MMTF fields as JSON, N, C-alpha, C and O atoms, coordinates in Angstrom:
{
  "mmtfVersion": "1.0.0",
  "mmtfProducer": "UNKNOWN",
  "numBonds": 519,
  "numAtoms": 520,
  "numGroups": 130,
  "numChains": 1,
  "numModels": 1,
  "chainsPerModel": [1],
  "groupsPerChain": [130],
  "chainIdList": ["A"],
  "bondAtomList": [4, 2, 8, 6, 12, 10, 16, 14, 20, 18, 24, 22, 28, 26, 32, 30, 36, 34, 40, 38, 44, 42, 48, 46, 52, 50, 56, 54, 60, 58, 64, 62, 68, 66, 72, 70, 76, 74, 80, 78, 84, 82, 88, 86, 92, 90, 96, 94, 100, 98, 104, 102, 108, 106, 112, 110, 116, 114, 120, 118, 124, 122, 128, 126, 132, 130, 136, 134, 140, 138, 144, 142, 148, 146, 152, 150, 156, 154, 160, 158, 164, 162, 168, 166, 172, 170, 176, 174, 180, 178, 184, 182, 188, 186, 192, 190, 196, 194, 200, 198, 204, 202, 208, 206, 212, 210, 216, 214, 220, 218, 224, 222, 228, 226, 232, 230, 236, 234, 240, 238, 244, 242, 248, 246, 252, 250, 256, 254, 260, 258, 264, 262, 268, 266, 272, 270, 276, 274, 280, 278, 284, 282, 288, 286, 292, 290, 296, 294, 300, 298, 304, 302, 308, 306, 312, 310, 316, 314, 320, 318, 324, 322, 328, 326, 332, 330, 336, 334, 340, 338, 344, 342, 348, 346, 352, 350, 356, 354, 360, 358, 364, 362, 368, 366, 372, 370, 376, 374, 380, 378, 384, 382, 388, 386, 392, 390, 396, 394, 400, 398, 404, 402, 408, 406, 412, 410, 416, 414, 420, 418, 424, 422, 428, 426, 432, 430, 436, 434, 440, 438, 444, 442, 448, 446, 452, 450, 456, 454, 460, 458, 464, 462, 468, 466, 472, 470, 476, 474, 480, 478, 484, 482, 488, 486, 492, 490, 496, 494, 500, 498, 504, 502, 508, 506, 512, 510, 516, 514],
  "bondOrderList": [1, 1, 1, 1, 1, 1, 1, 1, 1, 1, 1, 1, 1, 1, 1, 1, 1, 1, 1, 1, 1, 1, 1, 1, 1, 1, 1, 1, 1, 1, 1, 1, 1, 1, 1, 1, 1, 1, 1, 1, 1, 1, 1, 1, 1, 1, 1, 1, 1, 1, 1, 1, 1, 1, 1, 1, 1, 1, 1, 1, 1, 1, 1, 1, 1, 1, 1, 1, 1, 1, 1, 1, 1, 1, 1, 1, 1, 1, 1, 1, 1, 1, 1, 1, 1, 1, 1, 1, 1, 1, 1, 1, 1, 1, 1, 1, 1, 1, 1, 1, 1, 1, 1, 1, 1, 1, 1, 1, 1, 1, 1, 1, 1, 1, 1, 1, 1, 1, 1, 1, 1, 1, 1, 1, 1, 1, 1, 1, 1],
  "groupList": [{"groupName": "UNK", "atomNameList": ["N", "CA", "C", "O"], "elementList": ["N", "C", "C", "O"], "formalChargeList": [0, 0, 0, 0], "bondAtomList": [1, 0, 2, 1, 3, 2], "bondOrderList": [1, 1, 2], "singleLetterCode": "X", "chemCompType": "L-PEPTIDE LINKING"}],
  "groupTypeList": [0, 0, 0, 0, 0, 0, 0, 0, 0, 0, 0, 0, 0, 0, 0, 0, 0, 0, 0, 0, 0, 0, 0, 0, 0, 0, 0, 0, 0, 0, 0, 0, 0, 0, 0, 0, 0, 0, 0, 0, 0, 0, 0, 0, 0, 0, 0, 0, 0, 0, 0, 0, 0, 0, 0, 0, 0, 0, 0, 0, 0, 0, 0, 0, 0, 0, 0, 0, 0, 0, 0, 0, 0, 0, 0, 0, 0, 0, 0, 0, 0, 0, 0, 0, 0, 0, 0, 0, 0, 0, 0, 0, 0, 0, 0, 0, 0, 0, 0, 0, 0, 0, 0, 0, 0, 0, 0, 0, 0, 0, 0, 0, 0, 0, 0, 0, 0, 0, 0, 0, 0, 0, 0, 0, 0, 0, 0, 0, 0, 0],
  "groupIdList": [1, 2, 3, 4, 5, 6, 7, 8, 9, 10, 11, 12, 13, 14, 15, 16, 17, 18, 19, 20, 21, 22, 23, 24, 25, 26, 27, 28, 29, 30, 31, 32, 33, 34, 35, 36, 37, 38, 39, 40, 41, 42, 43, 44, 45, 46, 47, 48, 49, 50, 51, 52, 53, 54, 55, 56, 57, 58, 59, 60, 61, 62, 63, 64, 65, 66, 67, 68, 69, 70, 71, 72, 73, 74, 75, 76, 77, 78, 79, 80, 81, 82, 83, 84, 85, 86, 87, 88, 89, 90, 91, 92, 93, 94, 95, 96, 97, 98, 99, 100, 101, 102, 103, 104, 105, 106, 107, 108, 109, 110, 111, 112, 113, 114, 115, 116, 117, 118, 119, 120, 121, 122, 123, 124, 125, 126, 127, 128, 129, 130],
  "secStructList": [7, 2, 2, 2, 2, 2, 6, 6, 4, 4, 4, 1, 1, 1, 2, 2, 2, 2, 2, 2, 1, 7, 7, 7, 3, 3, 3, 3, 3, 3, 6, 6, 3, 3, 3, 3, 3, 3, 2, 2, 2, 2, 2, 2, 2, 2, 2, 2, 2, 2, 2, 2, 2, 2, 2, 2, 2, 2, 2, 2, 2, 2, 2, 2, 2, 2, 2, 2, 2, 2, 2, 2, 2, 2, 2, 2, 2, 2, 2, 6, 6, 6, 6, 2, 2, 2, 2, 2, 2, 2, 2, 2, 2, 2, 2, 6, 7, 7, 7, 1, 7, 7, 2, 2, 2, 2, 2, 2, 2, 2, 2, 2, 2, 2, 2, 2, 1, 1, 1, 7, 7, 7, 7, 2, 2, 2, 2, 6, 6, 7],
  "xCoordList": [0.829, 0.0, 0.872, 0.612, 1.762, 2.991, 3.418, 3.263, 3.949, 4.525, 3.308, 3.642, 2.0, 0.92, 0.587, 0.108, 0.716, 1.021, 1.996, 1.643, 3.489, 4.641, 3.896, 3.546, 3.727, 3.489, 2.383, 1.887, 1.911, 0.431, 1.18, 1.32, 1.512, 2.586, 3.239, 2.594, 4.438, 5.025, 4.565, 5.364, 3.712, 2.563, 1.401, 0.788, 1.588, 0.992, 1.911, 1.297, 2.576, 4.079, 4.73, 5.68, 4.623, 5.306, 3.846, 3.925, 3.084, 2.174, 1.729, 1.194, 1.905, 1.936, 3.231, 2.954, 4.246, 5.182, 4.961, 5.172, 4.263, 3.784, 3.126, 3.436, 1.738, 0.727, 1.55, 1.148, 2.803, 2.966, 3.614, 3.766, 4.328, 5.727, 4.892, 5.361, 3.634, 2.685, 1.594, 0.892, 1.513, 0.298, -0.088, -0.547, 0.225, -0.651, -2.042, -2.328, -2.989, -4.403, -4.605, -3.828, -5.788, -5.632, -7.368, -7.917, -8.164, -9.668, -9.827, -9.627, -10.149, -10.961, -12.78, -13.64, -13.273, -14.015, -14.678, -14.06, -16.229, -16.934, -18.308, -18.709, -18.912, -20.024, -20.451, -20.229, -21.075, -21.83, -20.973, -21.411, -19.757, -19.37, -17.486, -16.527, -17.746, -16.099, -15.423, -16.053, -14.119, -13.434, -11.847, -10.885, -12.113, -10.244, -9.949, -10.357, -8.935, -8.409, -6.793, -6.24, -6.08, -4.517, -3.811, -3.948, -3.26, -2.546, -2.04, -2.085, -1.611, -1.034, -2.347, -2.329, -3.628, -4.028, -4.949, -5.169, -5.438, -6.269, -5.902, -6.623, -4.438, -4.194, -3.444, -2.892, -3.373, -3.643, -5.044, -5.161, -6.056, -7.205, -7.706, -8.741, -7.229, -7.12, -6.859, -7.595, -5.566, -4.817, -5.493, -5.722, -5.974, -6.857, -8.157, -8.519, -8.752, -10.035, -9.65, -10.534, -8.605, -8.241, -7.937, -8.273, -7.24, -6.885, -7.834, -7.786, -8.775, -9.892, -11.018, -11.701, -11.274, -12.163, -11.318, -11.763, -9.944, -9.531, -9.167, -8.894, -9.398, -9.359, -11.038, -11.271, -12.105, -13.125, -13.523, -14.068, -12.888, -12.902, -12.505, -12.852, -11.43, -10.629, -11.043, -10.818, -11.851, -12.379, -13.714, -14.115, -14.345, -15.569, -14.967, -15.39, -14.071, -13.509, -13.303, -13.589, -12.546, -12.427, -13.177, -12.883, -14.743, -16.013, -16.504, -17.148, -16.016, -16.564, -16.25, -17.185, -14.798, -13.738, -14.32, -14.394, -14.692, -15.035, -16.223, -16.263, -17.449, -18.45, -18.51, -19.346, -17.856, -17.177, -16.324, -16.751, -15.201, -14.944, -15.698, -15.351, -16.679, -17.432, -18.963, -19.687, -18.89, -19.807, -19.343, -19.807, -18.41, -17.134, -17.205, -17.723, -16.683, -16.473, -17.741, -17.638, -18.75, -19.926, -20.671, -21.336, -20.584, -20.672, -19.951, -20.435, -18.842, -17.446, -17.931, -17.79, -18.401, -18.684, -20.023, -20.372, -20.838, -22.4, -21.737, -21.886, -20.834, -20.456, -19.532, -19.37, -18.617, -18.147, -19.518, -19.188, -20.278, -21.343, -22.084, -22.335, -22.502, -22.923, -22.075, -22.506, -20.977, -20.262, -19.931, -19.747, -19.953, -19.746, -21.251, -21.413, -22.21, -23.63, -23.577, -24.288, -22.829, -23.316, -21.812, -21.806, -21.079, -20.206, -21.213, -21.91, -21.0, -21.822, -22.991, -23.177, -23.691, -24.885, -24.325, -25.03, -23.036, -22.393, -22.09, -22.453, -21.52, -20.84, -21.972, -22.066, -23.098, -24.081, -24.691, -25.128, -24.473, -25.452, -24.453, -24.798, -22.963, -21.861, -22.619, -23.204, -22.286, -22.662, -23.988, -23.617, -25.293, -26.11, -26.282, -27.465, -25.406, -25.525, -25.148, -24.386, -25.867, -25.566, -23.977, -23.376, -23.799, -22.678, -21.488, -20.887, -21.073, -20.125, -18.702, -17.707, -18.518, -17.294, -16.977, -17.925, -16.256, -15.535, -15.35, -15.177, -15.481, -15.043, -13.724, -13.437, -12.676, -11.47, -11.151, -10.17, -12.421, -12.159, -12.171, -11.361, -13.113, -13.863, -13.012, -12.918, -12.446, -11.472, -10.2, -9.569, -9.75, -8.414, -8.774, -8.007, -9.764, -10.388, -10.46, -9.966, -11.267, -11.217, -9.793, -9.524, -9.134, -7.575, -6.613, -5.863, -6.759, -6.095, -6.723, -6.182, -7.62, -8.419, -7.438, -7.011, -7.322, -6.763, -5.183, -4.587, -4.235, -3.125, -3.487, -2.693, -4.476, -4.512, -5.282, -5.505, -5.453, -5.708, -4.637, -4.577, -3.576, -1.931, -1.092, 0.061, -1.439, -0.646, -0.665, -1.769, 0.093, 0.511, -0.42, -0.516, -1.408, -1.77, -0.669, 0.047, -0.735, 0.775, -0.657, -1.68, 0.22, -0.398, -0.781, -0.298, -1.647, -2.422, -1.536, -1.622, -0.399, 0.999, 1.698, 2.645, 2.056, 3.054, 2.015, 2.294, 0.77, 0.343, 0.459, 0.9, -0.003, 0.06, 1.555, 1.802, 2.63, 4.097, 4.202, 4.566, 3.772, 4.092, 3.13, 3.258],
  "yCoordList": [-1.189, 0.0, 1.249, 2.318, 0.989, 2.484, 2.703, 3.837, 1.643, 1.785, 2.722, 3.66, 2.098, 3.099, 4.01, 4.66, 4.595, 6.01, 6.567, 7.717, 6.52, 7.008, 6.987, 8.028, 6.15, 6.497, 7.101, 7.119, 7.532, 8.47, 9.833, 10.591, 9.847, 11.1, 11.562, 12.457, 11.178, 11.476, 11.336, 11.752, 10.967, 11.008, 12.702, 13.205, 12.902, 14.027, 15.184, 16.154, 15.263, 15.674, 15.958, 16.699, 15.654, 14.814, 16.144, 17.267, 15.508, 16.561, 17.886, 18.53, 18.336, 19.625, 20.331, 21.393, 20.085, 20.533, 21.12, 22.215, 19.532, 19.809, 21.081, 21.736, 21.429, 22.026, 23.6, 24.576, 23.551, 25.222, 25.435, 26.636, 24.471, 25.128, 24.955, 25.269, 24.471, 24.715, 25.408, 24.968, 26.363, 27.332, 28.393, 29.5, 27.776, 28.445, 28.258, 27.105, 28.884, 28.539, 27.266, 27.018, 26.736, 25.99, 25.758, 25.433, 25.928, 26.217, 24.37, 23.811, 23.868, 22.818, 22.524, 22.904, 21.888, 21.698, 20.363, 19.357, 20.273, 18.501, 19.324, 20.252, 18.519, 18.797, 20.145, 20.859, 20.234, 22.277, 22.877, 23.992, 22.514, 23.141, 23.446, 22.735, 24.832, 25.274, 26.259, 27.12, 25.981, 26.18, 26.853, 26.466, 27.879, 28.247, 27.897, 28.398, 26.661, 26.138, 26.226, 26.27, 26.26, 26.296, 24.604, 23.71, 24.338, 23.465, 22.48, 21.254, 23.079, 22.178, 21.112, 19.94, 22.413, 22.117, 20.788, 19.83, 21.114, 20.864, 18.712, 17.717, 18.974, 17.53, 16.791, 15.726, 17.219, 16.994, 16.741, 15.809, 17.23, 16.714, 15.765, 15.15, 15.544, 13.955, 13.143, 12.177, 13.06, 11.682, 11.39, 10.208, 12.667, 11.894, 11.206, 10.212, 11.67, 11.131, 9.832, 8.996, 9.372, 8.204, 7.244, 6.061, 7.845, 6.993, 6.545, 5.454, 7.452, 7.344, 6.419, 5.78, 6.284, 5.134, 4.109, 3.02, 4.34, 2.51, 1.548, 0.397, 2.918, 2.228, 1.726, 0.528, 2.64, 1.946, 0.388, -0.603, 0.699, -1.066, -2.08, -3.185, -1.663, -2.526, -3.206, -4.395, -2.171, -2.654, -3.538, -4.482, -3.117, -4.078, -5.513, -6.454, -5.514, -7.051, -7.954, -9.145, -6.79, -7.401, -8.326, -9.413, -7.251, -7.718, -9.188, -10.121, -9.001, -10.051, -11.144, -11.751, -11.502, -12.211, -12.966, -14.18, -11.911, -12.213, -12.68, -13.897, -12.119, -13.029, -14.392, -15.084, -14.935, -16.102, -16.987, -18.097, -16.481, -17.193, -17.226, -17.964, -16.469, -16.941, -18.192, -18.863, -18.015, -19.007, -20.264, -21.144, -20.146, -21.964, -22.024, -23.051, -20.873, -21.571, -21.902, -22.61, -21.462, -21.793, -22.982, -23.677, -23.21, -24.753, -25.781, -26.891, -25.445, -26.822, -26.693, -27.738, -25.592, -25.751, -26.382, -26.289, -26.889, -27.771, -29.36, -30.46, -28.71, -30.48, -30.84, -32.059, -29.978, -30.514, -30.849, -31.624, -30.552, -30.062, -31.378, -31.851, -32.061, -33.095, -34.407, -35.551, -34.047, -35.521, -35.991, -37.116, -34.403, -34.712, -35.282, -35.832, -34.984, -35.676, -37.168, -38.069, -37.423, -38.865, -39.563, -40.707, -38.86, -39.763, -39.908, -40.824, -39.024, -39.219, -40.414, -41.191, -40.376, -40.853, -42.345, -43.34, -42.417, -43.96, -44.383, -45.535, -43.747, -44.03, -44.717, -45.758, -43.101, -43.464, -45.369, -46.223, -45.487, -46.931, -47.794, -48.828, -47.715, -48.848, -48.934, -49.88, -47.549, -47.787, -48.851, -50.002, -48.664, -49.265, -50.651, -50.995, -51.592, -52.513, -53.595, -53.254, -54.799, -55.571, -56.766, -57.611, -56.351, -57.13, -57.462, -56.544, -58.79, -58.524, -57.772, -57.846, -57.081, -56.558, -55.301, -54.518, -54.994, -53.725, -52.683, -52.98, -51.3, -50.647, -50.778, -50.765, -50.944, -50.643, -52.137, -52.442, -53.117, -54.274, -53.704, -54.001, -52.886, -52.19, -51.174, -51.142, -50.448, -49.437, -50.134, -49.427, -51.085, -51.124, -52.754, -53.677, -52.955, -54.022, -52.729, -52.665, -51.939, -51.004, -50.062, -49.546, -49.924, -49.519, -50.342, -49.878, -51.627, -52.977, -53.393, -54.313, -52.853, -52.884, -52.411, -52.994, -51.54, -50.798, -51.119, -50.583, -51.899, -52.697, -54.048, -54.607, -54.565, -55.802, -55.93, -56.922, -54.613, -54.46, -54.039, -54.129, -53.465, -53.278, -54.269, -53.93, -55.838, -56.61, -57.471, -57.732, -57.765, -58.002, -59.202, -59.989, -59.262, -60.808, -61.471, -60.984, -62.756, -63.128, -64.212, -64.78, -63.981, -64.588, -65.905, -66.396, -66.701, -67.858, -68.993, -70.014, -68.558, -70.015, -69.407, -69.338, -68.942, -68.608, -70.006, -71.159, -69.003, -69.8, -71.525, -72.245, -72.002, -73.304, -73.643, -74.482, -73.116, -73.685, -74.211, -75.353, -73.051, -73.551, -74.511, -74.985],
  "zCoordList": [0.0, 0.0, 0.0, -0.553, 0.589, 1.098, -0.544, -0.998, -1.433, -2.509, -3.823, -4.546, -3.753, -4.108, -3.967, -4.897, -2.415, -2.295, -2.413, -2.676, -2.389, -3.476, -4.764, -5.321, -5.097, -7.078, -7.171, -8.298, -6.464, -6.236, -6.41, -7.37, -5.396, -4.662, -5.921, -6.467, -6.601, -7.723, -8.913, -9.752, -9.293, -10.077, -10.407, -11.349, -9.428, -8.562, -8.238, -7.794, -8.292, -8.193, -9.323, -9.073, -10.641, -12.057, -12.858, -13.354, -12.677, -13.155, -12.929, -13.832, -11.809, -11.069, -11.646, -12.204, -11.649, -12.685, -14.065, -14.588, -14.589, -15.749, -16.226, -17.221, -14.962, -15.258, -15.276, -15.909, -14.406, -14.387, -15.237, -15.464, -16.145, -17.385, -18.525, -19.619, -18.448, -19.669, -19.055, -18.144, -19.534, -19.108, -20.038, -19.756, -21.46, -22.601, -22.761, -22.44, -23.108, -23.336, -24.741, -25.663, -24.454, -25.55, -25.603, -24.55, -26.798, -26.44, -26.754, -27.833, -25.736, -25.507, -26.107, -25.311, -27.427, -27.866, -27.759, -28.106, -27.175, -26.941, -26.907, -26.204, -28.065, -28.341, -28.758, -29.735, -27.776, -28.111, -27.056, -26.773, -26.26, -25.191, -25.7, -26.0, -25.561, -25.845, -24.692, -24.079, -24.532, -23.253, -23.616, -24.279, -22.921, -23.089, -21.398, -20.35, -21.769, -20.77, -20.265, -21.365, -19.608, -19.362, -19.858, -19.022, -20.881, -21.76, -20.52, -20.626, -19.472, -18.386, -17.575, -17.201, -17.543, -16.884, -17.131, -16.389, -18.552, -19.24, -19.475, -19.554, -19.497, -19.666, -18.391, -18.667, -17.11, -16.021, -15.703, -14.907, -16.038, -15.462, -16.872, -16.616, -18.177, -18.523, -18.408, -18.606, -17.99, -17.523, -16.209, -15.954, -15.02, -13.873, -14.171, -13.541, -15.0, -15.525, -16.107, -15.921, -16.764, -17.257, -16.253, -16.291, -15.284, -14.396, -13.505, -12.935, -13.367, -12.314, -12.955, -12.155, -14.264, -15.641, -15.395, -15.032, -15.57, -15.491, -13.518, -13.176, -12.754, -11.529, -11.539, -11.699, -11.373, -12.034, -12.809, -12.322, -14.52, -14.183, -13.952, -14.37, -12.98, -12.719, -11.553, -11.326, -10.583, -9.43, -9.884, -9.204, -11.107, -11.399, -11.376, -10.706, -12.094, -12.594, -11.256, -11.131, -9.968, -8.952, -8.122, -7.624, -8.096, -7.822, -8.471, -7.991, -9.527, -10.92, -9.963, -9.44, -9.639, -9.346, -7.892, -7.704, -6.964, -5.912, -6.186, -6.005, -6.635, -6.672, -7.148, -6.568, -8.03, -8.625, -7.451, -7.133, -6.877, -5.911, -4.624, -3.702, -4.562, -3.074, -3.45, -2.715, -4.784, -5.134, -4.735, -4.011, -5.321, -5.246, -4.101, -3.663, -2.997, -2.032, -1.172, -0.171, -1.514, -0.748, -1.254, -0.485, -2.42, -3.0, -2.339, -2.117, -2.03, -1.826, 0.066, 0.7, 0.753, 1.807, 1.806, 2.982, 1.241, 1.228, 1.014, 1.545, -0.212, 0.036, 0.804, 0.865, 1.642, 2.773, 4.047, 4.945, 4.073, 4.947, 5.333, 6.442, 3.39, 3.395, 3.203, 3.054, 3.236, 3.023, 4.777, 5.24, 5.595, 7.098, 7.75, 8.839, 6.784, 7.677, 6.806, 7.252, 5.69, 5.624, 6.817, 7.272, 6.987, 7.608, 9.131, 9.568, 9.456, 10.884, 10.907, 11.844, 9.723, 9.705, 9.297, 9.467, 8.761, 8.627, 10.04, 10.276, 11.036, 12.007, 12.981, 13.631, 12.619, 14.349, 13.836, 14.607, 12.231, 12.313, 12.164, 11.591, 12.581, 12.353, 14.224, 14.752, 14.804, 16.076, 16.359, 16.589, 16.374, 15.989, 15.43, 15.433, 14.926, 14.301, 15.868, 16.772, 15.806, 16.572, 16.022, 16.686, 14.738, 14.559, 15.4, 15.958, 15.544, 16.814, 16.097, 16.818, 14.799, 14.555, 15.647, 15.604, 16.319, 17.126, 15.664, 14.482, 16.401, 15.043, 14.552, 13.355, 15.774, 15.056, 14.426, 13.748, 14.902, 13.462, 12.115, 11.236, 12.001, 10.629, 10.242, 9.015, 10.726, 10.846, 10.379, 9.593, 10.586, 9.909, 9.205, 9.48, 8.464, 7.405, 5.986, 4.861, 6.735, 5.374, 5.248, 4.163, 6.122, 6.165, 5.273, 4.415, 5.617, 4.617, 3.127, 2.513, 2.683, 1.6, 0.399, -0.598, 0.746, -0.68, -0.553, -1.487, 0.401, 0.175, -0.337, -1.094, -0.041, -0.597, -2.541, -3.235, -2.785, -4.241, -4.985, -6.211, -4.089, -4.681, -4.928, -5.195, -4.911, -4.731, -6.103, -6.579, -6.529, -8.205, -8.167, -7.225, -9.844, -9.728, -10.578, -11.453, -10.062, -11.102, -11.963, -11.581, -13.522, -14.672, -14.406, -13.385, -15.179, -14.689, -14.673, -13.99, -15.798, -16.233, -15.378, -16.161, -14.547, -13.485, -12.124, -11.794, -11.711, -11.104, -11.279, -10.384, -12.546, -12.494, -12.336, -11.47, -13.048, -13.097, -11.461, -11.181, -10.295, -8.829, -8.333, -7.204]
}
């Protein structure tokens, strides 16, 4: 932020210069409206108007940006929301079940699951050769 206000500052500074070593008239014409204006002055208060249109849309885009990412994230928070009520709702009926498995039977059966699908099948003539 400090570095934005320096280039504000000399910016501002850079043009104020400008405006006093040019200070010939120069008649400014738009539309039905005509103006004898100071040459310094006249294009000092263009370049602010330019700058002040493109901070403008620059901040729209920002908005754009944010409304877009708060969508996502309020989507990805429903489905965190609901993937935490089906877990719960898995747990309270593992709880619930009269099966004599303990959870941490179930807990490390489905822990060992996905090592025992890592394990090479060996080809059917390997099998028979042993």
């Amino acid at each position: 932020m400090r570095s934005y206000a320096l280039a504000i500052g000399l910016a501002m500074l850079l043009s104020a210069i400008y405006a006093f070593q040019n200070t010939g008239e120069v008649a400014v014409k738009f539309l039905i409206w005509t103006r004898q204006v100071p040459q310094g002055i006249w294009e000092v208060a263009v370049f602010a108007g330019g700058c002040v249109l493109m901070w403008l849309v620059s901040l729209s885009a920002a908005f754009e940006f944010r409304g877009k990412y708060k969508k996502k994230t309020r989507e990805l928070e429903e489905q965190v929301k609901k993937l935490e009520d089906e877990r719960t709702s898995l747990l309270n009926a593992l709880n619930a079940t009269s099966h004599p498995s303990t959870k941490e039977e179930v807990i490390q059966l489905v822990e060992s699951e996905p090592q025992e699908q890592n394990k090479e099948i060996k080809p059917r003539e390997e099998n028979e050769q042993q």
